[in-house]
PDB file of C-alpha atoms in Angstrom:
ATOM      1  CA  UNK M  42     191.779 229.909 221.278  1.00  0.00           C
ATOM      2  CA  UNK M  43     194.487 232.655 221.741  1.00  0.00           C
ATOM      3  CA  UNK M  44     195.509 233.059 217.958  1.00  0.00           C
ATOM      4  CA  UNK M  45     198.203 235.965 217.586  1.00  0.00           C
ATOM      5  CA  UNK M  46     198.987 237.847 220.943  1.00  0.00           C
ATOM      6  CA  UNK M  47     200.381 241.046 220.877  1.00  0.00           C
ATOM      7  CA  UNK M  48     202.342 242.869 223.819  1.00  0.00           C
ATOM      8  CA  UNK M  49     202.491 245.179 224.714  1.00  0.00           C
ATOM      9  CA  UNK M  50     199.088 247.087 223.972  1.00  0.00           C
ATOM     10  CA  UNK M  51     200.131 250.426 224.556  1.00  0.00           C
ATOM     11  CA  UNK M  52     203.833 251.856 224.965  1.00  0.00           C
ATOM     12  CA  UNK M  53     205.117 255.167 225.305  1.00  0.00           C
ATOM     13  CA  UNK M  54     208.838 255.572 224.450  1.00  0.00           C
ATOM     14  CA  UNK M  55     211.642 258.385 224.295  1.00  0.00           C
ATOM     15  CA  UNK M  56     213.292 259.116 221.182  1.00  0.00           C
ATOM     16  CA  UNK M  57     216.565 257.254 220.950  1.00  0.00           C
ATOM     17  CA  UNK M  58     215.370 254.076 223.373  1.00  0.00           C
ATOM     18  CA  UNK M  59     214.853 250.842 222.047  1.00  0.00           C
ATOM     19  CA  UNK M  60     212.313 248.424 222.682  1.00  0.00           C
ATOM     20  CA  UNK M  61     210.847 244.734 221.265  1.00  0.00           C
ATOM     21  CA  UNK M  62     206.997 244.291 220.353  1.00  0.00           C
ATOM     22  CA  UNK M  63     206.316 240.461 220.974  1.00  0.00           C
ATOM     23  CA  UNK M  64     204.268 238.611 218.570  1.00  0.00           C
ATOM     24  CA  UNK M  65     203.232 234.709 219.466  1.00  0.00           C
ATOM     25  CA  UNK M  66     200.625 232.505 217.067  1.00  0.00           C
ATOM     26  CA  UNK M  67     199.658 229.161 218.626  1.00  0.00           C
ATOM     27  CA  UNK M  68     198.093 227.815 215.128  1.00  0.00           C
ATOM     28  CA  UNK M  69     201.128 226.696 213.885  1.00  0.00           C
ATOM     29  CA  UNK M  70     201.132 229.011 210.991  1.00  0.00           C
ATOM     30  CA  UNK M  71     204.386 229.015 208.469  1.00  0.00           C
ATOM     31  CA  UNK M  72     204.157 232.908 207.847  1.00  0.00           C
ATOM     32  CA  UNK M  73     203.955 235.645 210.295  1.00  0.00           C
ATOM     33  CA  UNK M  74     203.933 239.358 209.097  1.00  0.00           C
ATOM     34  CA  UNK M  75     204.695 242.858 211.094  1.00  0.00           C
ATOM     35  CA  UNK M  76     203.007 245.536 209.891  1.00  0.00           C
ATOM     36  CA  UNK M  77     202.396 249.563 210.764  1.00  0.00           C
ATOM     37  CA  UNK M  78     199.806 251.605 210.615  1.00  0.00           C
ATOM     38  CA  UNK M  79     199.747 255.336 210.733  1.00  0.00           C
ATOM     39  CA  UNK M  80     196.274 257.167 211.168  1.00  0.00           C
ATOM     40  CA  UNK M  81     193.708 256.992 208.971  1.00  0.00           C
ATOM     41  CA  UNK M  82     196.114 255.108 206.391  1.00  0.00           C
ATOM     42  CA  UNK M  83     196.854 251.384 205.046  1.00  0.00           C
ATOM     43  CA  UNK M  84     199.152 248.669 206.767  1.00  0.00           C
ATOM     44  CA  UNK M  85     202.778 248.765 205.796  1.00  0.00           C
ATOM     45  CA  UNK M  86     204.685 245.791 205.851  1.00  0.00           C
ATOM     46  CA  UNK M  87     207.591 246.604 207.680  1.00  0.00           C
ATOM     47  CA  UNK M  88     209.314 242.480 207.956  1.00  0.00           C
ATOM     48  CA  UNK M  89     207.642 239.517 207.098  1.00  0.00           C
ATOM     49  CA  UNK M  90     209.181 235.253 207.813  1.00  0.00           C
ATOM     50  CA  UNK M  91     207.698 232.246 205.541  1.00  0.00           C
ATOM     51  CA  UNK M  92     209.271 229.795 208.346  1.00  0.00           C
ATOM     52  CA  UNK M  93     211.472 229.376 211.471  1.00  0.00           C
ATOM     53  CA  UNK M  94     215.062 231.051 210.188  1.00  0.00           C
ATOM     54  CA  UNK M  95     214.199 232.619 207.658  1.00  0.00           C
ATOM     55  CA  UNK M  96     212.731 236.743 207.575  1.00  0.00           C
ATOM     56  CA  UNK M  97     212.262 239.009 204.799  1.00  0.00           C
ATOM     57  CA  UNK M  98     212.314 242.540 204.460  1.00  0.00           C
ATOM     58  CA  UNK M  99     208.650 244.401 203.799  1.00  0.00           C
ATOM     59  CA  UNK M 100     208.238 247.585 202.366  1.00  0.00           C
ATOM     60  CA  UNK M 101     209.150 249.941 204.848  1.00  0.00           C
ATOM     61  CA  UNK M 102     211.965 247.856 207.155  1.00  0.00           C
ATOM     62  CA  UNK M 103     214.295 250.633 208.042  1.00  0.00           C
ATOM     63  CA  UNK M 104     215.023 251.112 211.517  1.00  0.00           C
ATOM     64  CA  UNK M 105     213.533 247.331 212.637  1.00  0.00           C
ATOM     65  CA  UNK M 106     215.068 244.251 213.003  1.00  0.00           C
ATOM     66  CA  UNK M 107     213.340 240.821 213.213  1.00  0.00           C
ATOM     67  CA  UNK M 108     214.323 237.568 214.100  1.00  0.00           C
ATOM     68  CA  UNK M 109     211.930 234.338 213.685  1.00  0.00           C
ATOM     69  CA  UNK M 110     213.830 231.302 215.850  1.00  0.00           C
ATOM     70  CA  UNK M 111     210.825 229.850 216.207  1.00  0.00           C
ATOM     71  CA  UNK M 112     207.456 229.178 214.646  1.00  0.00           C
ATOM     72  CA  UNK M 113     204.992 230.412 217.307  1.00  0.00           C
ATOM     73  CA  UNK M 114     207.425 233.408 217.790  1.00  0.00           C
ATOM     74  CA  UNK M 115     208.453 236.783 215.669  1.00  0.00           C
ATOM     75  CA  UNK M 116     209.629 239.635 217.666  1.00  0.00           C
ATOM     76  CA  UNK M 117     209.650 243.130 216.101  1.00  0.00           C
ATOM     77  CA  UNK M 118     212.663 245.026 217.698  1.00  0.00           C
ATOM     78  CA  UNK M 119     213.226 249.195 217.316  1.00  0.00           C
ATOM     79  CA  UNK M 120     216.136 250.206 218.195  1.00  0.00           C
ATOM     80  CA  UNK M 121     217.015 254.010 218.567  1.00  0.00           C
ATOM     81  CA  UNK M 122     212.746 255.025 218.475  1.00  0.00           C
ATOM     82  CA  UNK M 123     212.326 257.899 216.536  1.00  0.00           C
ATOM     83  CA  UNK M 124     208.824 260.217 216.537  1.00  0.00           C
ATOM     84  CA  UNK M 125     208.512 258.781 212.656  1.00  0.00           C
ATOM     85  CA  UNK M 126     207.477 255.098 214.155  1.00  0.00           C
ATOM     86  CA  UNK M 127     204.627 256.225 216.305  1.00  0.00           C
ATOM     87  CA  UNK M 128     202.293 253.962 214.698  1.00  0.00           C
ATOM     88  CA  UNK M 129     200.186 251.413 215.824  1.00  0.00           C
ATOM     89  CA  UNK M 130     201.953 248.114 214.910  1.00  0.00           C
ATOM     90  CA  UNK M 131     199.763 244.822 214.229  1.00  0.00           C
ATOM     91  CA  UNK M 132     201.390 241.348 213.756  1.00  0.00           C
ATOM     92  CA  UNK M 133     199.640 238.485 211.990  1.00  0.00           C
ATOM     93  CA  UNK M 134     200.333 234.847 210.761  1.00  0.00           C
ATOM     94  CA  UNK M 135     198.791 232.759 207.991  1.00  0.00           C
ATOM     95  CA  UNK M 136     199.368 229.872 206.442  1.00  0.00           C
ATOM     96  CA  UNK M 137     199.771 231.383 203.084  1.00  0.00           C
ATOM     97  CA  UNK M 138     200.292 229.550 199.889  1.00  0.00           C
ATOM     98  CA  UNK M 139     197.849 226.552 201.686  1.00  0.00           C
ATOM     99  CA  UNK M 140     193.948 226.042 201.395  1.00  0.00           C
ATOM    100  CA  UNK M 141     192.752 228.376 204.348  1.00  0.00           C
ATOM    101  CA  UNK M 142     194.754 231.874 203.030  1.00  0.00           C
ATOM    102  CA  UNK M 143     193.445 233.960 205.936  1.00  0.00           C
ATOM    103  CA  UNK M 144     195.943 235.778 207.836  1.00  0.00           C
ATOM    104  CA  UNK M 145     194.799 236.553 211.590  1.00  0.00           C
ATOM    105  CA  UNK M 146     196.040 239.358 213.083  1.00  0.00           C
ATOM    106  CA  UNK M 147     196.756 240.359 216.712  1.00  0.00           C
ATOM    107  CA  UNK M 148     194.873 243.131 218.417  1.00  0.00           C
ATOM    108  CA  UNK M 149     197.777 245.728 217.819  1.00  0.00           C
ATOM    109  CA  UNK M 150     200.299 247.827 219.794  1.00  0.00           C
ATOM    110  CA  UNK M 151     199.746 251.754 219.978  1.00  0.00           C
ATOM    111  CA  UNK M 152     203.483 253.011 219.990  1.00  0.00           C
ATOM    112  CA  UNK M 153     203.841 256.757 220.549  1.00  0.00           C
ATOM    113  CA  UNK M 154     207.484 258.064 220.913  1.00  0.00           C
ATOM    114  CA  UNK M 155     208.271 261.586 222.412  1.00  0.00           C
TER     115      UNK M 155
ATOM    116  CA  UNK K 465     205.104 252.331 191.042  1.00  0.00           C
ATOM    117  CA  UNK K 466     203.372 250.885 194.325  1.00  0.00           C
ATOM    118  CA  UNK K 467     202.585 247.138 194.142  1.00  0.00           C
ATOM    119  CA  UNK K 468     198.637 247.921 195.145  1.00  0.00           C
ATOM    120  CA  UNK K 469     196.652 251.029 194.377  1.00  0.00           C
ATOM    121  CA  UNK K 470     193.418 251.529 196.359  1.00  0.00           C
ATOM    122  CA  UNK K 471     191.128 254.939 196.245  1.00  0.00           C
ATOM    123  CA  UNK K 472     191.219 255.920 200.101  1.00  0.00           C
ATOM    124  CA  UNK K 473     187.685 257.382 199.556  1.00  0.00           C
ATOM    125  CA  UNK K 474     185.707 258.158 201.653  1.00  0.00           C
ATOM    126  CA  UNK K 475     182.830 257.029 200.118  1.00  0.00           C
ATOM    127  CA  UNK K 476     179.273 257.985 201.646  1.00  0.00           C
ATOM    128  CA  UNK K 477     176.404 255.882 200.450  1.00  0.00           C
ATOM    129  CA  UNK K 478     172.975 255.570 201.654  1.00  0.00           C
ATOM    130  CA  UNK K 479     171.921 252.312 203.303  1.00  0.00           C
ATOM    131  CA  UNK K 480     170.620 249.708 200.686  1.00  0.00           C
ATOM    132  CA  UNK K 481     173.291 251.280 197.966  1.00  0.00           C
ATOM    133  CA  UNK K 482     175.570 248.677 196.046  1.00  0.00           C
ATOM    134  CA  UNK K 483     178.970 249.472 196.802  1.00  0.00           C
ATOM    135  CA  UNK K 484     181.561 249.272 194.533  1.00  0.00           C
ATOM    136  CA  UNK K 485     185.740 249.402 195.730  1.00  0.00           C
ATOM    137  CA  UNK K 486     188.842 248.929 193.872  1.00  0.00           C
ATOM    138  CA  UNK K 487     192.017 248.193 193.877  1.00  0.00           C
ATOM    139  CA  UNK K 488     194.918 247.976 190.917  1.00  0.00           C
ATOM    140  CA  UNK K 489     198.153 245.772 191.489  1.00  0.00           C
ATOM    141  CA  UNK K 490     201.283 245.521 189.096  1.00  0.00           C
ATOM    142  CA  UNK K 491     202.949 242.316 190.004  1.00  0.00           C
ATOM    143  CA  UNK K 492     201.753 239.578 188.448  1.00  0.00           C
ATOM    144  CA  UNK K 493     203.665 237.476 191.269  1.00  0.00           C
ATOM    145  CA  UNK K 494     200.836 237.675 193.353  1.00  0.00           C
ATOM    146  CA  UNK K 495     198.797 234.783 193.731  1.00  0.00           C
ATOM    147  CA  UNK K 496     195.698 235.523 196.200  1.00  0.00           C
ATOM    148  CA  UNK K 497     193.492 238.404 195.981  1.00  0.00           C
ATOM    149  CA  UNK K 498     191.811 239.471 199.478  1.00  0.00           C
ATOM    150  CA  UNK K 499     189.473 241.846 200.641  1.00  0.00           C
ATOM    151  CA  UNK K 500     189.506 243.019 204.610  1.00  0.00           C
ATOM    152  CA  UNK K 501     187.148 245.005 206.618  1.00  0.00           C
ATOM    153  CA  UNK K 502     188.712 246.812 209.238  1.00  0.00           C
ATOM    154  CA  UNK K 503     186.699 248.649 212.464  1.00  0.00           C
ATOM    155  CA  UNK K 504     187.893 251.637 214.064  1.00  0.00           C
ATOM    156  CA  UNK K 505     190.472 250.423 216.884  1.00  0.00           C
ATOM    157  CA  UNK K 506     190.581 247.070 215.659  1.00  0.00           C
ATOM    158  CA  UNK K 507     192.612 244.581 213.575  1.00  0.00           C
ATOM    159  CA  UNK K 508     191.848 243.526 210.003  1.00  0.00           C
ATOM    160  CA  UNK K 509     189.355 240.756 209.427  1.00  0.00           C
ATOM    161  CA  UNK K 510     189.360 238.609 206.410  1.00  0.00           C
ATOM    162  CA  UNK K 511     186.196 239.232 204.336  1.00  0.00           C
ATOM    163  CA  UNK K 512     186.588 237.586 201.109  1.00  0.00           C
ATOM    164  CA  UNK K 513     188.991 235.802 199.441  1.00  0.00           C
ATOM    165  CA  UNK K 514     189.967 234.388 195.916  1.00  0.00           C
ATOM    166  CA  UNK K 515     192.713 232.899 193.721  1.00  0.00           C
ATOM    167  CA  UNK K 516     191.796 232.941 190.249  1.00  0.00           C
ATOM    168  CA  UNK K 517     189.972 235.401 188.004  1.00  0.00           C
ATOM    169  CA  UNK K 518     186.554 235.539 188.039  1.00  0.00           C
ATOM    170  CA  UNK K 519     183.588 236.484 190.321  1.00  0.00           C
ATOM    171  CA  UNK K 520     182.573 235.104 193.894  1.00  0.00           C
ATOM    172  CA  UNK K 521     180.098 235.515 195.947  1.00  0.00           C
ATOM    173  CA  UNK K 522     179.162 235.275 199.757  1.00  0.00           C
ATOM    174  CA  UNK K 523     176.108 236.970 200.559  1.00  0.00           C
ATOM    175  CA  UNK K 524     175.679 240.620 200.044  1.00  0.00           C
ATOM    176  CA  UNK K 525     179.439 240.489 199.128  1.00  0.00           C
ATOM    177  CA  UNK K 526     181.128 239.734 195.239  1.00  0.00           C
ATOM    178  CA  UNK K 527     184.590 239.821 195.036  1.00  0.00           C
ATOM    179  CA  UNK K 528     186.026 240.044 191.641  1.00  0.00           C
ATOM    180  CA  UNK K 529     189.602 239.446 189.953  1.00  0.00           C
ATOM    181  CA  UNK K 530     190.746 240.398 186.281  1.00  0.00           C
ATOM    182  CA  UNK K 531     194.164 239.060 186.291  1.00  0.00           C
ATOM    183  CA  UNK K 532     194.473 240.100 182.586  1.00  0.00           C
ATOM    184  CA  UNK K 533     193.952 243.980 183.854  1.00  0.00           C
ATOM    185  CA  UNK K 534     195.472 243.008 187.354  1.00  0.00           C
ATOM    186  CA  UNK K 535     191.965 244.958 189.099  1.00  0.00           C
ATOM    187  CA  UNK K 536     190.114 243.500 191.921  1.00  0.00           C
ATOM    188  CA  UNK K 537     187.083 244.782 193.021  1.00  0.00           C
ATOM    189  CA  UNK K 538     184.176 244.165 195.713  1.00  0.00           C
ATOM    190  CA  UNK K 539     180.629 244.652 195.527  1.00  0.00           C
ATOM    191  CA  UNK K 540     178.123 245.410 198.166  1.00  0.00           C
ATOM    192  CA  UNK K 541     174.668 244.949 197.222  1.00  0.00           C
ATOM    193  CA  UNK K 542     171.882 246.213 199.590  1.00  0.00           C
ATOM    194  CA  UNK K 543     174.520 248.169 201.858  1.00  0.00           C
ATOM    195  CA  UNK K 544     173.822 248.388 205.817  1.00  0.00           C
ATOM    196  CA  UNK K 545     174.946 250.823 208.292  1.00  0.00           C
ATOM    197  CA  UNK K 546     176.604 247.860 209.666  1.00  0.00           C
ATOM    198  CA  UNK K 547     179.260 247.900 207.202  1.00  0.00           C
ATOM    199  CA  UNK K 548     180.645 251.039 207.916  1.00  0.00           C
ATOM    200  CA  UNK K 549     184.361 250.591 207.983  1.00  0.00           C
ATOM    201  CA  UNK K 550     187.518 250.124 205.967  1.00  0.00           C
ATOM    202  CA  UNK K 551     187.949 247.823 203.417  1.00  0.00           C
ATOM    203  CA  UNK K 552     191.543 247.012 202.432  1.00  0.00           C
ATOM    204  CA  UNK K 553     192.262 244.965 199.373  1.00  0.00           C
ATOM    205  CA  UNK K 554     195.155 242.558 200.456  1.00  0.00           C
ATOM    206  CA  UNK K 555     197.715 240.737 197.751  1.00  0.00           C
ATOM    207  CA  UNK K 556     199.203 237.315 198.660  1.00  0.00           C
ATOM    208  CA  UNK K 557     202.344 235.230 197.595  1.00  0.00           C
ATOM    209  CA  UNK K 558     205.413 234.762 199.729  1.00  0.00           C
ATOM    210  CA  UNK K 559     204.487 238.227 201.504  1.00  0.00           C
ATOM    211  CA  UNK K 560     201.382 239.805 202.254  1.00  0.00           C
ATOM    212  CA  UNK K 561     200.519 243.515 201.057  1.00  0.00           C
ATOM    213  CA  UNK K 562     197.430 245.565 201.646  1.00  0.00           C
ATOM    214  CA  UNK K 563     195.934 248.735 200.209  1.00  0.00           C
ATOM    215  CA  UNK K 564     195.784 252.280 201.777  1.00  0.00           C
ATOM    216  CA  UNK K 565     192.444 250.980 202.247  1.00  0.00           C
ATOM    217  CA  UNK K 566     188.539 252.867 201.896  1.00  0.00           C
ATOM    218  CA  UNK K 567     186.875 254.018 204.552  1.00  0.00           C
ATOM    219  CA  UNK K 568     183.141 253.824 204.012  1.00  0.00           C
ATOM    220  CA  UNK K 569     180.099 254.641 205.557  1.00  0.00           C
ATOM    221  CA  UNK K 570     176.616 253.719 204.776  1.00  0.00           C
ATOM    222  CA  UNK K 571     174.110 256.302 206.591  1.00  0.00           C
ATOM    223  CA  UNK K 572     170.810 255.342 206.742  1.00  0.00           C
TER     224      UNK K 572
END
């Protein structure tokens, strides 16, 4: 019963390197979701996919890229890290727009960039 | 205008309190109306979870839609220290928002 695994749990990073968050769902789920979350605040949806090929921007996308070749995978990739995305970063999946709405998430990864 | 409007409290209630949280939304696009509970540390757990206006009920928890006045709300009747955490309304269609999210705390 893995659900949505998230690596890596904890990264540190320096400003200016890049670096891809994996995200993996083995429930066959049609829509996975990255979102951030800063301290003691909501969860910003940063990219979101409805299906293998296909990704959507969220509501705060700038400086990530996504791809979705796959429907167990959805990588979140930074590229040039910047202090502004220490966050911690949670990916989920659902099958959204079915019966069972929930969306499960994965247990996070706590980015801090210096 | 932000798609989802939730008070970030917090809100401080004595234990066997009825809790009441909000949240406004302006899209009508949005088909599923969700309420999460979030521990400190952790990720988001589904709590509650509706698609048409109206009330519903699970225990100590109500969760209630107005499409008409796009507000969703969720009650907590005889509150426990227990449920301590963040709630986080959550919208669904195609995409998935949440609210900023209350923290609360019931003392006892």
């Amino acid at each position: 019963n893995a659900g949505v695994t998230q690596t890596p749990k904890f990264r540190i990073l320096k400003i200016g390197q890049s670096m891809t968050l994996q995200c993996a769902q083995d429930m066959n789920h049609n829509y996975m979701y990255w979102y951030r979350q800063d301290p003691g605040m909501g969860l910003k949806l940063i990219y979101y996919s409805v299906g293998a090929g296909i990704t959507d921007k969220g509501e705060v996308p700038n400086g990530y890229n996504v791809s979705r070749s796959t429907t167990e995978d959805f990588p979140l990739r930074l590229e040039l890290a910047a202090p502004s995305q220490t966050s911690v970063y949670f990916c989920a999946s659902s099958s959204l727009g079915h019966e069972n709405t929930e969306a499960f998430f994965g247990q996070g990864t706590r980015l801090t960039v210096v | 205008q932000k798609e989802v409007e939730q008070d970030p409290g917090p809100l401080s209630v004595p234990e066997g309190a009825i809790v009441s949280l909000n949240c406004t939304y302006s899209n009508s696009a949005f088909q599923y109306f969700m309420w999460y509970r979030q521990y400190s540390r952790k990720g988001p757990e589904l709590l509650m979870y509706t698609y048409s206006s109206g009330n519903k009920e699970d225990g100590r928890f109500t969760a209630q839609v107005d499409k008409s006045s796009k507000y969703i709300s969720l009650f907590i009747r005889d509150s426990q220290p227990s449920d301590s955490a963040t709630y986080l309304c959550a919208l669904g269609g195609d995409k998935l928002i949440f609210g900023t999210g209350t923290r609360l705390q019931v003392f006892p």
